[in-house]
Amino acid sequence: MCGGGLGGVWCFVQGDTQHIASLVKSLSSIIRGLVMMFFKKYSVIICGLFLSACSEYPVTDGEVVQHYYDNADTYQSLAEQSCLIPRQENKDFLVISVNETNSEYFDIQSTLRALGRDSISISNVRGECSLEVIYDAFGLGGSATVYSLKFNVVQPIPYNKIVHAFKKRKDTKDDINFDMKLSNGWYFSFSQN
C-alpha cells in the first residue's frame, strides 16, 4: 500500500514502469526510424562529401586531355554544329543542355551525350564563335575548380608546365587559370579560384 508524499510518487512510478518502458521503446523506435530516413534520403550527399574531402582533385589533367584526343573528331563535329548557331540565329550566348526536352538542338545534344558531357556554352565574342564544355567542376563556399574543354579561346592564358603542373597546383589554394592548346582550335582549360 502506498502512502502520501514522496512514497506516493514512488508508488506511482513503480506501478507505471511497464507503461514508461513501453513509451521509451516507442520513442526510441520513432527516433531510429527518423535517423534511418535521414540517412537514406541524404546518404548520397553524405558519401559525396566524404569522398570529396578525401581528394582535392577528383580529375587529373591527363584524364581530360586523353578524353579530348580519344574524341577529337567528335569535338570537331560539335564545334561545327554549335558554331552555326550564332551566325544563323544571331545569338550572342546560348547554353544547350542534354536535359532539355523538345529542343531544336537535338543533334548537339546527341553529340554531347556521345561525349558523356552535360552541356555546352556557345558565345559570340567579337564575331567569333567560342565554346566551353565543362568536363568536371566542384567547389564549396565561393571557391570553385573547373576543368573544361574550350574552342576558339579569345585570349588564352598560356599553359606553363613549371607553374601549372598538376603536382604543383594540387597543394595550393591560390587562384590558377590556364588554357593548354590541344588541336583544331581546342584547349584544355583549368580554373581554380
Backbone as a chain_set.jsonl record, in Angstrom:
{"seq": "MCGGGLGGVWCFVQGDTQHIASLVKSLSSIIRGLVMMFFKKYSVIICGLFLSACSEYPVTDGEVVQHYYDNADTYQSLAEQSCLIPRQENKDFLVISVNETNSEYFDIQSTLRALGRDSISISNVRGECSLEVIYDAFGLGGSATVYSLKFNVVQPIPYNKIVHAFKKRKDTKDDINFDMKLSNGWYFSFSQN", "coords": {"N": [[0.837, -1.163, 0.0], [0.529, 2.205, -0.788], [1.662, 5.297, 0.519], [1.123, 8.836, 1.235], [2.909, 11.81, 0.042], [6.373, 11.66, -0.851], [6.62, 8.914, -0.995], [4.225, 8.169, -2.217], [4.62, 9.123, -4.786], [6.715, 7.461, -5.567], [5.393, 5.036, -5.532], [3.567, 5.436, -7.602], [5.285, 5.687, -9.822], [6.541, 3.204, -9.68], [4.429, 1.485, -10.155], [3.793, 2.158, -12.733], [5.874, 1.423, -14.367], [5.933, -0.417, -16.468], [4.347, 0.878, -18.345], [5.868, 3.197, -18.775], [8.227, 2.027, -19.759], [7.245, 0.968, -22.13], [6.561, 3.333, -23.444], [9.107, 4.564, -23.704], [10.321, 2.679, -25.362], [8.732, 2.936, -27.654], [9.303, 5.617, -28.353], [12.075, 5.427, -28.85], [12.015, 3.788, -31.068], [10.699, 5.41, -32.915], [12.566, 7.516, -33.124], [14.798, 6.108, -34.119], [13.73, 5.354, -36.592], [13.402, 7.886, -37.812], [16.08, 8.729, -37.956], [17.136, 6.762, -39.661], [15.613, 7.298, -41.952], [16.558, 9.857, -42.548], [19.286, 9.277, -43.133], [18.961, 7.548, -45.31], [17.763, 9.253, -47.138], [19.666, 11.288, -47.451], [22.043, 9.994, -47.938], [23.558, 9.801, -50.329], [24.491, 12.413, -50.645], [25.946, 12.71, -48.284], [27.913, 10.696, -48.625], [29.148, 11.732, -50.902], [30.24, 14.099, -49.848], [32.097, 13.018, -48.028], [33.784, 11.649, -49.831], [34.689, 13.76, -51.464], [36.107, 15.181, -49.616], [38.286, 13.606, -49.253], [39.777, 13.788, -51.56], [41.359, 16.319, -53.217], [41.443, 16.921, -55.941], [39.422, 15.355, -58.047], [39.828, 14.699, -60.645], [42.297, 14.348, -63.173], [44.705, 16.241, -65.106], [45.709, 14.771, -67.226], [43.669, 12.919, -67.667], [41.585, 14.508, -68.698], [42.779, 15.59, -71.005], [43.368, 13.206, -72.414], [40.763, 12.276, -72.81], [39.855, 14.233, -74.589], [41.587, 13.805, -76.87], [40.921, 11.162, -77.474], [38.437, 11.584, -78.472], [38.594, 13.507, -80.467], [37.669, 13.92, -83.142], [34.911, 13.906, -82.775], [34.62, 16.12, -81.098], [35.387, 18.076, -82.924], [33.309, 17.913, -84.739], [31.245, 18.718, -83.037], [31.982, 21.384, -82.638], [31.642, 22.401, -85.234], [28.842, 22.031, -85.581], [27.811, 23.575, -83.441], [28.818, 26.16, -83.812], [27.423, 27.14, -85.928], [25.101, 28.2, -84.946], [25.326, 30.906, -83.698], [25.769, 32.404, -86.034], [23.565, 31.807, -87.722], [21.315, 32.296, -86.125], [21.689, 34.673, -84.865], [22.548, 34.956, -82.157], [24.153, 35.87, -79.162], [24.897, 34.48, -76.899], [24.432, 31.235, -75.62], [23.28, 28.39, -73.898], [23.274, 24.976, -74.148], [21.735, 22.156, -72.99], [21.863, 18.667, -72.21], [19.66, 17.803, -70.907], [17.446, 19.222, -71.671], [14.168, 19.211, -72.947], [12.25, 18.733, -75.935], [13.956, 20.2, -77.574], [15.364, 22.24, -80.104], [17.856, 21.682, -80.789], [18.709, 19.027, -81.155], [20.716, 17.463, -82.454], [23.119, 18.49, -81.438], [22.76, 17.966, -78.724], [22.739, 15.172, -78.834], [25.372, 14.687, -79.666], [26.751, 15.692, -77.441], [25.883, 13.847, -75.5], [27.09, 11.543, -76.523], [29.705, 12.164, -75.981], [29.648, 12.124, -73.276], [29.098, 14.389, -71.81], [27.414, 17.144, -70.165], [26.501, 19.693, -71.0], [26.848, 22.562, -73.21], [28.352, 25.709, -73.65], [27.814, 28.4, -75.73], [29.302, 31.076, -77.263], [29.305, 34.274, -78.82], [31.845, 36.093, -79.5], [33.072, 39.094, -80.321], [32.359, 38.582, -82.977], [33.358, 36.055, -83.315], [33.031, 32.578, -82.851], [32.935, 30.978, -79.79], [33.389, 28.202, -77.619], [32.485, 26.278, -74.723], [32.868, 23.359, -72.948], [32.123, 21.828, -70.079], [34.145, 19.679, -68.289], [34.563, 18.719, -65.693], [33.549, 19.991, -62.543], [33.838, 21.472, -59.358], [33.331, 22.603, -56.005], [33.097, 24.705, -53.078], [31.616, 27.021, -50.873], [32.073, 29.533, -52.242], [34.444, 29.135, -53.599], [35.814, 27.598, -56.503], [36.651, 24.926, -58.71], [37.347, 24.254, -62.002], [37.395, 22.118, -64.72], [37.669, 22.217, -68.109], [36.877, 21.934, -71.62], [37.654, 24.002, -74.21], [36.787, 25.834, -77.129], [38.274, 27.836, -79.58], [39.407, 29.994, -77.962], [39.334, 33.314, -76.948], [41.243, 35.053, -75.662], [43.649, 33.318, -74.752], [45.156, 31.975, -71.788], [48.35, 31.216, -71.511], [49.596, 27.914, -70.985], [51.917, 26.941, -68.571], [54.289, 24.673, -67.964], [55.894, 24.53, -65.702], [54.829, 26.266, -63.747], [52.085, 25.579, -63.789], [51.894, 22.851, -63.407], [50.322, 19.789, -62.574], [50.987, 18.454, -60.12], [52.15, 20.546, -58.692], [50.121, 22.495, -58.419], [48.041, 21.205, -57.1], [48.382, 21.284, -54.393], [47.9, 23.833, -53.546], [45.957, 26.713, -52.693], [45.777, 28.918, -54.182], [44.659, 31.239, -56.732], [44.371, 29.953, -59.932], [44.722, 29.812, -63.388], [44.601, 28.583, -66.681], [45.078, 27.885, -70.201], [45.553, 25.197, -72.093], [46.841, 24.461, -75.156], [45.42, 22.226, -77.467], [44.358, 20.777, -80.088], [43.174, 21.718, -83.396], [41.957, 24.19, -82.701], [40.997, 23.739, -80.171], [41.186, 23.77, -76.575], [42.475, 22.677, -73.442], [41.208, 23.79, -70.53], [41.767, 25.183, -67.333], [40.585, 26.267, -64.22], [40.869, 27.715, -61.104], [39.636, 29.165, -58.292]], "CA": [[0.0, 0.0, 0.0], [1.332, 3.424, -0.929], [1.228, 6.421, 1.333], [1.239, 10.146, 0.602], [4.234, 12.399, -0.045], [7.303, 11.077, -1.824], [6.307, 7.492, -1.133], [3.139, 8.067, -3.184], [5.209, 9.307, -6.114], [7.439, 6.242, -5.873], [4.397, 4.005, -5.782], [3.012, 5.722, -8.926], [6.324, 5.356, -10.79], [6.757, 1.771, -9.628], [3.27, 0.827, -10.76], [3.71, 2.516, -14.143], [7.138, 1.139, -15.06], [5.658, -1.08, -17.746], [3.854, 1.926, -19.242], [7.013, 4.045, -19.103], [9.11, 1.229, -20.618], [6.594, 0.894, -23.433], [6.688, 4.672, -24.021], [10.517, 4.732, -24.08], [10.547, 1.797, -26.5], [8.077, 3.567, -28.807], [10.079, 6.801, -28.719], [13.347, 5.028, -29.46], [11.687, 3.253, -32.385], [10.411, 6.576, -33.763], [13.836, 8.22, -33.352], [15.587, 5.258, -35.007], [13.115, 5.469, -37.913], [13.737, 9.206, -38.356], [17.507, 8.725, -38.282], [17.307, 5.926, -40.852], [15.029, 8.027, -43.064], [17.506, 10.928, -42.857], [20.464, 8.715, -43.785], [18.581, 7.042, -46.629], [17.48, 10.386, -48.007], [20.845, 12.111, -47.676], [23.255, 9.168, -47.981], [24.365, 10.146, -51.498], [25.155, 13.681, -50.348], [26.938, 12.452, -47.232], [29.022, 9.961, -49.246], [29.846, 12.686, -51.769], [31.061, 14.982, -49.02], [33.241, 12.252, -47.533], [34.7, 11.383, -50.933], [35.337, 14.992, -51.908], [37.058, 15.587, -48.582], [39.473, 12.764, -49.368], [40.54, 14.094, -52.763], [41.242, 17.714, -53.639], [41.171, 16.913, -57.366], [38.943, 14.043, -58.46], [40.162, 14.547, -62.053], [43.653, 14.782, -63.494], [44.868, 16.876, -66.412], [45.886, 13.709, -68.211], [42.361, 12.321, -67.961], [40.834, 15.43, -69.559], [43.48, 15.656, -72.291], [43.154, 11.927, -73.082], [39.357, 12.271, -73.252], [39.76, 15.051, -75.81], [42.238, 13.145, -78.005], [40.138, 9.974, -77.813], [37.19, 12.033, -79.105], [38.903, 14.746, -81.198], [36.779, 14.074, -84.299], [33.574, 14.239, -82.27], [34.682, 17.513, -80.653], [35.416, 18.929, -84.107], [31.931, 17.912, -85.234], [30.481, 19.549, -82.102], [32.316, 22.785, -82.939], [30.99, 22.765, -86.496], [27.399, 22.118, -85.342], [27.486, 24.629, -82.479], [29.195, 27.488, -84.299], [26.426, 27.594, -86.898], [24.0, 28.869, -84.24], [25.445, 32.369, -83.626], [25.661, 33.0, -87.376], [22.231, 31.619, -88.285], [20.24, 32.756, -85.251], [22.07, 35.972, -84.307], [22.561, 34.855, -80.692], [25.489, 36.116, -78.611], [25.207, 33.5, -75.867], [23.433, 30.179, -75.516], [23.696, 27.155, -73.242], [22.455, 23.836, -74.553], [21.882, 21.072, -72.017], [21.304, 17.386, -72.66], [18.419, 17.568, -70.176], [16.333, 19.974, -72.254], [13.254, 18.421, -73.771], [11.7, 19.482, -77.066], [14.976, 21.136, -78.015], [15.628, 22.299, -81.535], [19.276, 21.372, -80.937], [18.825, 17.599, -80.877], [21.999, 16.94, -82.935], [24.149, 18.902, -80.487], [22.511, 17.183, -77.512], [23.162, 13.798, -79.123], [26.84, 14.688, -79.663], [27.164, 15.837, -76.045], [25.655, 12.552, -74.842], [28.126, 10.617, -77.006], [30.942, 12.56, -75.297], [29.459, 11.985, -71.831], [29.078, 15.744, -71.241], [26.055, 17.596, -69.836], [26.064, 20.923, -71.652], [27.83, 23.364, -73.932], [28.099, 27.155, -73.691], [28.191, 28.934, -77.03], [29.408, 32.538, -77.183], [29.725, 35.012, -79.999], [32.711, 37.141, -78.963], [33.663, 39.884, -81.415], [32.088, 37.912, -84.235], [33.976, 34.734, -83.333], [32.349, 31.558, -82.052], [33.71, 30.331, -78.73], [32.623, 27.146, -76.971], [33.017, 25.681, -73.498], [32.243, 22.128, -72.487], [32.658, 21.521, -68.747], [34.489, 18.275, -68.074], [34.251, 18.484, -64.284], [33.593, 21.208, -61.729], [33.485, 21.247, -57.965], [33.719, 23.701, -55.133], [32.285, 24.939, -51.902], [31.835, 28.276, -50.169], [32.586, 30.621, -53.057], [35.605, 28.745, -54.394], [35.45, 26.584, -57.489], [37.666, 24.386, -59.601], [36.65, 23.86, -63.225], [38.133, 21.513, -65.818], [36.803, 22.31, -69.275], [37.437, 21.947, -72.963], [37.169, 25.223, -74.857], [37.099, 26.003, -78.543], [38.481, 29.2, -80.054], [39.548, 30.883, -76.809], [39.658, 34.646, -77.454], [42.524, 35.457, -75.078], [44.095, 32.194, -73.928], [46.214, 32.136, -70.785], [49.238, 30.109, -71.875], [49.971, 26.9, -70.001], [53.34, 26.898, -68.241], [54.41, 23.378, -67.278], [56.555, 24.691, -64.408], [53.889, 26.928, -62.827], [50.757, 24.966, -63.802], [51.959, 21.394, -63.294], [49.29, 19.226, -61.702], [51.522, 18.181, -58.786], [52.405, 21.817, -58.004], [48.91, 23.261, -58.098], [47.075, 20.468, -56.282], [48.636, 21.572, -52.98], [47.746, 25.26, -53.286], [44.602, 27.288, -52.76], [45.914, 30.134, -54.979], [43.928, 31.31, -57.993], [45.163, 29.434, -61.045], [43.976, 29.722, -64.636], [45.411, 28.412, -67.876], [44.49, 27.255, -71.373], [46.557, 24.364, -72.748], [46.459, 24.222, -76.551], [45.337, 20.824, -77.857], [44.401, 20.746, -81.56], [41.991, 22.192, -84.129], [41.326, 25.306, -82.004], [40.516, 23.309, -78.855], [42.082, 23.933, -75.44], [42.122, 22.186, -72.103], [41.242, 24.96, -69.649], [41.675, 24.919, -65.897], [40.363, 27.474, -63.428], [40.69, 27.497, -59.659], [39.6, 30.433, -57.546]], "C": [[0.886, 1.231, 0.0], [0.751, 4.523, -0.077], [1.368, 7.718, 0.561], [2.678, 10.595, 0.515], [5.079, 11.73, -1.115], [7.047, 9.592, -2.024], [5.211, 7.261, -2.137], [3.652, 8.228, -4.609], [5.945, 8.043, -6.526], [6.481, 5.113, -6.212], [3.825, 4.173, -7.183], [4.013, 5.308, -10.01], [6.517, 3.852, -10.849], [5.615, 1.026, -10.316], [3.199, 1.069, -12.26], [4.99, 2.201, -14.922], [6.909, 0.443, -16.393], [5.172, -0.064, -18.775], [5.004, 2.82, -19.699], [7.962, 3.295, -20.03], [8.543, 1.14, -22.026], [6.721, 2.224, -24.171], [8.118, 4.917, -24.506], [10.827, 3.889, -25.315], [9.933, 2.392, -27.769], [8.859, 4.772, -29.289], [11.397, 6.429, -29.39], [13.118, 4.458, -30.859], [11.422, 4.389, -33.37], [11.707, 7.305, -34.113], [14.708, 7.42, -34.316], [15.048, 5.351, -36.436], [13.445, 6.795, -38.575], [15.203, 9.284, -38.774], [17.751, 7.915, -39.555], [16.752, 6.63, -42.088], [15.973, 9.139, -43.513], [18.7, 10.37, -43.628], [20.131, 8.158, -45.164], [18.4, 8.191, -47.606], [18.746, 11.146, -48.384], [22.141, 11.313, -47.798], [24.147, 9.503, -49.168], [25.144, 11.434, -51.237], [26.251, 13.471, -49.312], [28.147, 11.715, -47.804], [29.831, 10.882, -50.151], [30.738, 13.622, -50.991], [32.282, 14.259, -48.472], [34.258, 12.012, -48.647], [35.412, 12.642, -51.391], [36.333, 15.495, -50.877], [38.355, 14.802, -48.694], [40.346, 13.158, -50.55], [40.302, 15.541, -53.174], [40.857, 17.79, -55.112], [40.706, 15.521, -57.786], [39.296, 13.718, -59.916], [41.613, 14.979, -62.242], [43.674, 15.443, -64.867], [44.933, 15.822, -67.507], [44.574, 13.065, -68.614], [41.571, 13.189, -68.934], [41.458, 15.471, -70.958], [43.269, 14.361, -73.079], [41.728, 11.814, -73.606], [39.213, 13.071, -74.547], [40.352, 14.294, -77.005], [41.515, 11.861, -78.42], [38.886, 10.333, -78.607], [37.381, 13.283, -79.966], [37.969, 14.967, -82.392], [35.37, 14.478, -83.864], [33.545, 15.68, -81.766], [34.708, 18.467, -81.846], [34.023, 19.03, -84.719], [31.041, 18.793, -84.351], [30.733, 21.031, -82.37], [31.616, 23.239, -84.214], [29.489, 22.95, -86.306], [27.067, 23.369, -84.52], [27.774, 26.026, -83.02], [28.298, 27.98, -85.424], [25.364, 28.466, -86.217], [24.181, 30.381, -84.156], [25.288, 33.05, -84.986], [24.229, 32.937, -87.895], [21.132, 32.277, -87.451], [20.542, 34.088, -84.579], [21.975, 35.983, -82.777], [23.987, 35.053, -80.208], [25.884, 35.098, -77.55], [24.065, 32.496, -75.758], [24.052, 28.996, -74.784], [22.72, 26.074, -73.677], [22.775, 22.69, -73.607], [21.281, 19.79, -72.582], [19.968, 17.102, -71.989], [17.225, 18.328, -70.732], [15.457, 19.033, -73.078], [12.691, 19.331, -74.848], [12.683, 20.535, -77.573], [15.123, 21.083, -79.527], [17.084, 21.927, -81.837], [19.557, 19.891, -80.641], [20.182, 17.038, -81.294], [23.128, 17.28, -81.962], [23.988, 18.123, -79.188], [22.992, 15.744, -77.684], [24.69, 13.691, -79.108], [27.371, 14.828, -78.241], [26.997, 14.522, -75.287], [26.733, 11.543, -75.242], [29.465, 10.897, -76.322], [30.85, 12.387, -73.781], [29.474, 13.327, -71.12], [27.636, 16.201, -71.097], [25.575, 18.804, -70.627], [27.219, 21.58, -72.396], [27.389, 24.817, -73.865], [28.647, 27.666, -75.013], [28.179, 30.456, -76.917], [29.823, 33.1, -78.53], [30.514, 36.21, -79.472], [33.41, 37.824, -80.123], [33.514, 39.185, -82.76], [32.705, 36.534, -84.363], [33.214, 33.788, -82.398], [33.318, 30.961, -81.048], [32.81, 29.338, -78.012], [33.301, 26.737, -75.675], [32.174, 24.474, -73.132], [32.9, 21.792, -71.156], [32.929, 20.021, -68.666], [34.157, 17.875, -66.638], [34.371, 19.806, -63.55], [33.171, 20.855, -60.32], [33.938, 22.443, -57.154], [32.716, 23.871, -54.021], [32.603, 26.324, -51.349], [32.472, 29.377, -50.99], [33.843, 30.293, -53.839], [35.188, 27.626, -55.336], [36.674, 26.159, -58.273], [36.93, 23.822, -60.806], [37.657, 23.321, -64.238], [37.202, 21.611, -67.028], [37.601, 22.192, -70.56], [36.805, 23.125, -73.676], [37.629, 25.257, -76.306], [37.219, 27.486, -78.852], [38.501, 30.204, -78.894], [40.05, 32.244, -77.303], [41.009, 35.138, -76.938], [43.021, 34.34, -74.165], [45.195, 32.596, -72.947], [47.153, 30.953, -70.991], [49.565, 29.195, -70.694], [51.486, 26.935, -69.828], [53.558, 25.645, -67.406], [55.127, 23.471, -65.937], [55.563, 25.244, -63.373], [52.588, 26.142, -62.678], [50.76, 23.45, -63.675], [50.964, 20.891, -62.252], [49.797, 19.032, -60.278], [51.776, 19.469, -58.004], [51.109, 22.476, -57.543], [47.937, 22.522, -57.193], [47.242, 20.743, -54.79], [48.465, 23.045, -52.632], [46.279, 25.668, -53.387], [44.618, 28.574, -53.585], [45.017, 30.077, -56.214], [44.855, 30.853, -59.112], [44.249, 29.319, -62.254], [44.961, 29.474, -65.776], [44.578, 27.751, -68.964], [45.605, 26.514, -72.111], [46.074, 24.033, -74.159], [46.489, 22.732, -76.856], [45.466, 20.717, -79.379], [43.11, 21.315, -82.124], [41.241, 23.308, -83.407], [40.804, 24.965, -80.619], [41.615, 23.449, -77.801], [41.551, 23.141, -74.248], [42.282, 23.383, -71.189], [41.006, 24.548, -68.216], [41.495, 26.241, -65.191], [40.111, 27.08, -61.994], [40.7, 28.863, -58.995], [38.753, 30.302, -56.313]], "O": [[1.885, 1.283, 0.717], [-0.465, 4.673, 0.043], [1.693, 7.708, -0.626], [3.583, 9.843, 0.876], [4.571, 11.292, -2.148], [7.243, 9.074, -3.123], [5.24, 6.261, -2.854], [3.181, 7.557, -5.528], [5.833, 7.592, -7.665], [6.759, 4.316, -7.107], [3.615, 3.186, -7.888], [3.644, 4.663, -10.991], [6.644, 3.281, -11.932], [5.85, 0.026, -10.995], [2.607, 0.27, -12.986], [5.156, 2.684, -16.042], [7.635, 0.701, -17.354], [5.543, -0.139, -19.946], [5.1, 3.158, -20.878], [8.456, 3.875, -20.996], [9.285, 1.228, -23.005], [6.959, 2.247, -25.378], [8.314, 5.428, -25.609], [11.527, 4.349, -26.216], [10.547, 2.354, -28.835], [9.062, 4.943, -30.491], [11.789, 7.043, -30.382], [13.958, 4.638, -31.741], [11.863, 4.34, -34.518], [11.921, 7.672, -35.268], [15.297, 7.991, -35.234], [15.828, 5.418, -37.386], [13.738, 6.833, -39.77], [15.526, 9.84, -39.824], [18.5, 8.349, -40.431], [17.357, 6.565, -43.159], [16.169, 9.345, -44.71], [19.085, 10.921, -44.659], [20.933, 8.281, -46.09], [18.829, 8.114, -48.757], [18.88, 11.6, -49.52], [23.226, 11.894, -47.766], [25.37, 9.492, -49.037], [26.324, 11.528, -51.574], [27.355, 13.997, -49.452], [29.286, 12.07, -47.501], [31.06, 10.82, -50.164], [31.859, 13.914, -51.408], [33.379, 14.817, -48.451], [35.461, 12.156, -48.429], [36.609, 12.608, -51.678], [37.302, 16.166, -51.229], [39.409, 15.28, -48.275], [41.546, 12.885, -50.541], [39.168, 15.936, -53.447], [40.04, 18.626, -55.497], [41.519, 14.601, -57.871], [39.087, 12.592, -60.369], [42.096, 15.874, -61.548], [42.778, 15.233, -65.685], [44.31, 15.951, -68.56], [44.387, 12.704, -69.776], [40.962, 12.682, -69.876], [40.753, 15.395, -71.965], [43.017, 14.408, -74.283], [41.504, 11.318, -74.71], [38.536, 12.642, -75.481], [39.695, 14.157, -78.037], [41.503, 11.516, -79.601], [38.336, 9.498, -79.325], [36.432, 14.038, -80.174], [37.525, 16.091, -82.624], [34.722, 15.297, -84.515], [32.562, 16.389, -81.979], [34.118, 19.546, -81.789], [33.608, 20.1, -85.164], [30.189, 19.525, -84.855], [29.805, 21.838, -82.333], [31.061, 24.336, -84.265], [28.917, 23.916, -86.811], [26.157, 24.123, -84.863], [27.046, 26.971, -82.716], [28.408, 29.136, -85.833], [24.798, 29.363, -86.841], [23.253, 31.104, -84.518], [24.737, 34.147, -85.074], [23.732, 33.916, -88.453], [20.138, 32.759, -87.995], [19.727, 34.581, -83.8], [21.4, 36.895, -82.184], [24.923, 34.481, -80.766], [27.072, 34.872, -77.322], [22.89, 32.861, -75.8], [25.208, 28.643, -75.021], [21.503, 26.236, -73.585], [23.933, 22.304, -73.444], [20.311, 19.828, -73.338], [19.216, 16.245, -72.454], [16.096, 18.096, -70.299], [15.953, 18.175, -73.808], [12.659, 20.551, -74.69], [12.28, 21.634, -77.955], [15.019, 20.023, -80.143], [17.489, 21.865, -82.998], [20.525, 19.557, -79.958], [20.752, 16.221, -80.571], [23.993, 16.445, -81.696], [24.977, 17.668, -78.613], [23.586, 15.172, -76.77], [25.239, 12.716, -78.596], [28.335, 14.158, -77.871], [27.875, 14.131, -74.517], [27.227, 10.785, -74.407], [30.264, 9.984, -76.11], [31.857, 12.491, -73.081], [29.829, 13.396, -69.943], [26.747, 15.723, -71.801], [24.381, 18.933, -70.9], [28.384, 21.215, -72.241], [26.205, 25.125, -74.005], [29.795, 27.401, -75.369], [27.175, 31.051, -76.526], [30.586, 32.486, -79.275], [29.935, 37.212, -79.051], [34.229, 37.222, -80.818], [34.432, 39.196, -83.58], [32.59, 35.903, -85.413], [32.812, 34.168, -81.299], [34.396, 30.493, -81.415], [31.621, 29.59, -77.817], [34.52, 26.832, -75.536], [30.951, 24.55, -73.02], [34.096, 21.504, -71.106], [32.052, 19.203, -68.94], [33.552, 16.831, -66.395], [35.203, 20.644, -63.899], [32.267, 20.046, -60.108], [34.818, 23.198, -57.568], [31.641, 23.272, -54.019], [33.76, 26.744, -51.365], [33.335, 30.095, -50.483], [34.273, 31.095, -54.668], [34.324, 26.811, -55.012], [37.609, 26.935, -58.471], [36.009, 23.017, -60.663], [38.642, 23.982, -64.568], [36.068, 21.136, -66.974], [38.824, 22.332, -70.579], [35.582, 23.241, -73.745], [38.708, 24.777, -76.654], [36.382, 28.29, -78.443], [37.705, 31.142, -78.859], [41.066, 32.321, -77.993], [41.834, 35.597, -77.727], [42.841, 34.401, -72.949], [46.042, 33.439, -73.243], [46.797, 29.815, -70.683], [49.777, 29.648, -69.569], [52.238, 26.957, -70.802], [53.076, 25.555, -66.277], [54.984, 22.572, -65.108], [55.479, 24.736, -62.255], [52.045, 26.043, -61.578], [49.71, 22.825, -63.824], [50.792, 21.492, -61.191], [49.112, 19.404, -59.324], [51.632, 19.486, -56.781], [51.014, 22.955, -56.413], [47.082, 23.155, -56.574], [46.336, 20.463, -54.006], [48.843, 23.467, -51.54], [45.483, 25.036, -54.082], [43.596, 29.253, -53.686], [44.661, 28.996, -56.682], [45.99, 31.318, -59.219], [43.139, 28.794, -62.159], [46.028, 30.085, -65.825], [43.535, 27.149, -68.705], [46.496, 27.139, -72.686], [45.031, 23.405, -74.336], [47.465, 22.05, -76.544], [46.575, 20.58, -79.897], [42.091, 21.389, -81.437], [40.014, 23.373, -83.489], [40.222, 25.823, -79.956], [42.8, 23.274, -78.084], [40.345, 22.967, -74.077], [43.375, 23.938, -71.08], [40.173, 23.693, -67.917], [42.163, 27.224, -65.513], [39.265, 26.237, -61.696], [41.661, 29.621, -59.124], [38.604, 31.265, -55.56]]}, "num_chains": 1, "name": "protein.A"}
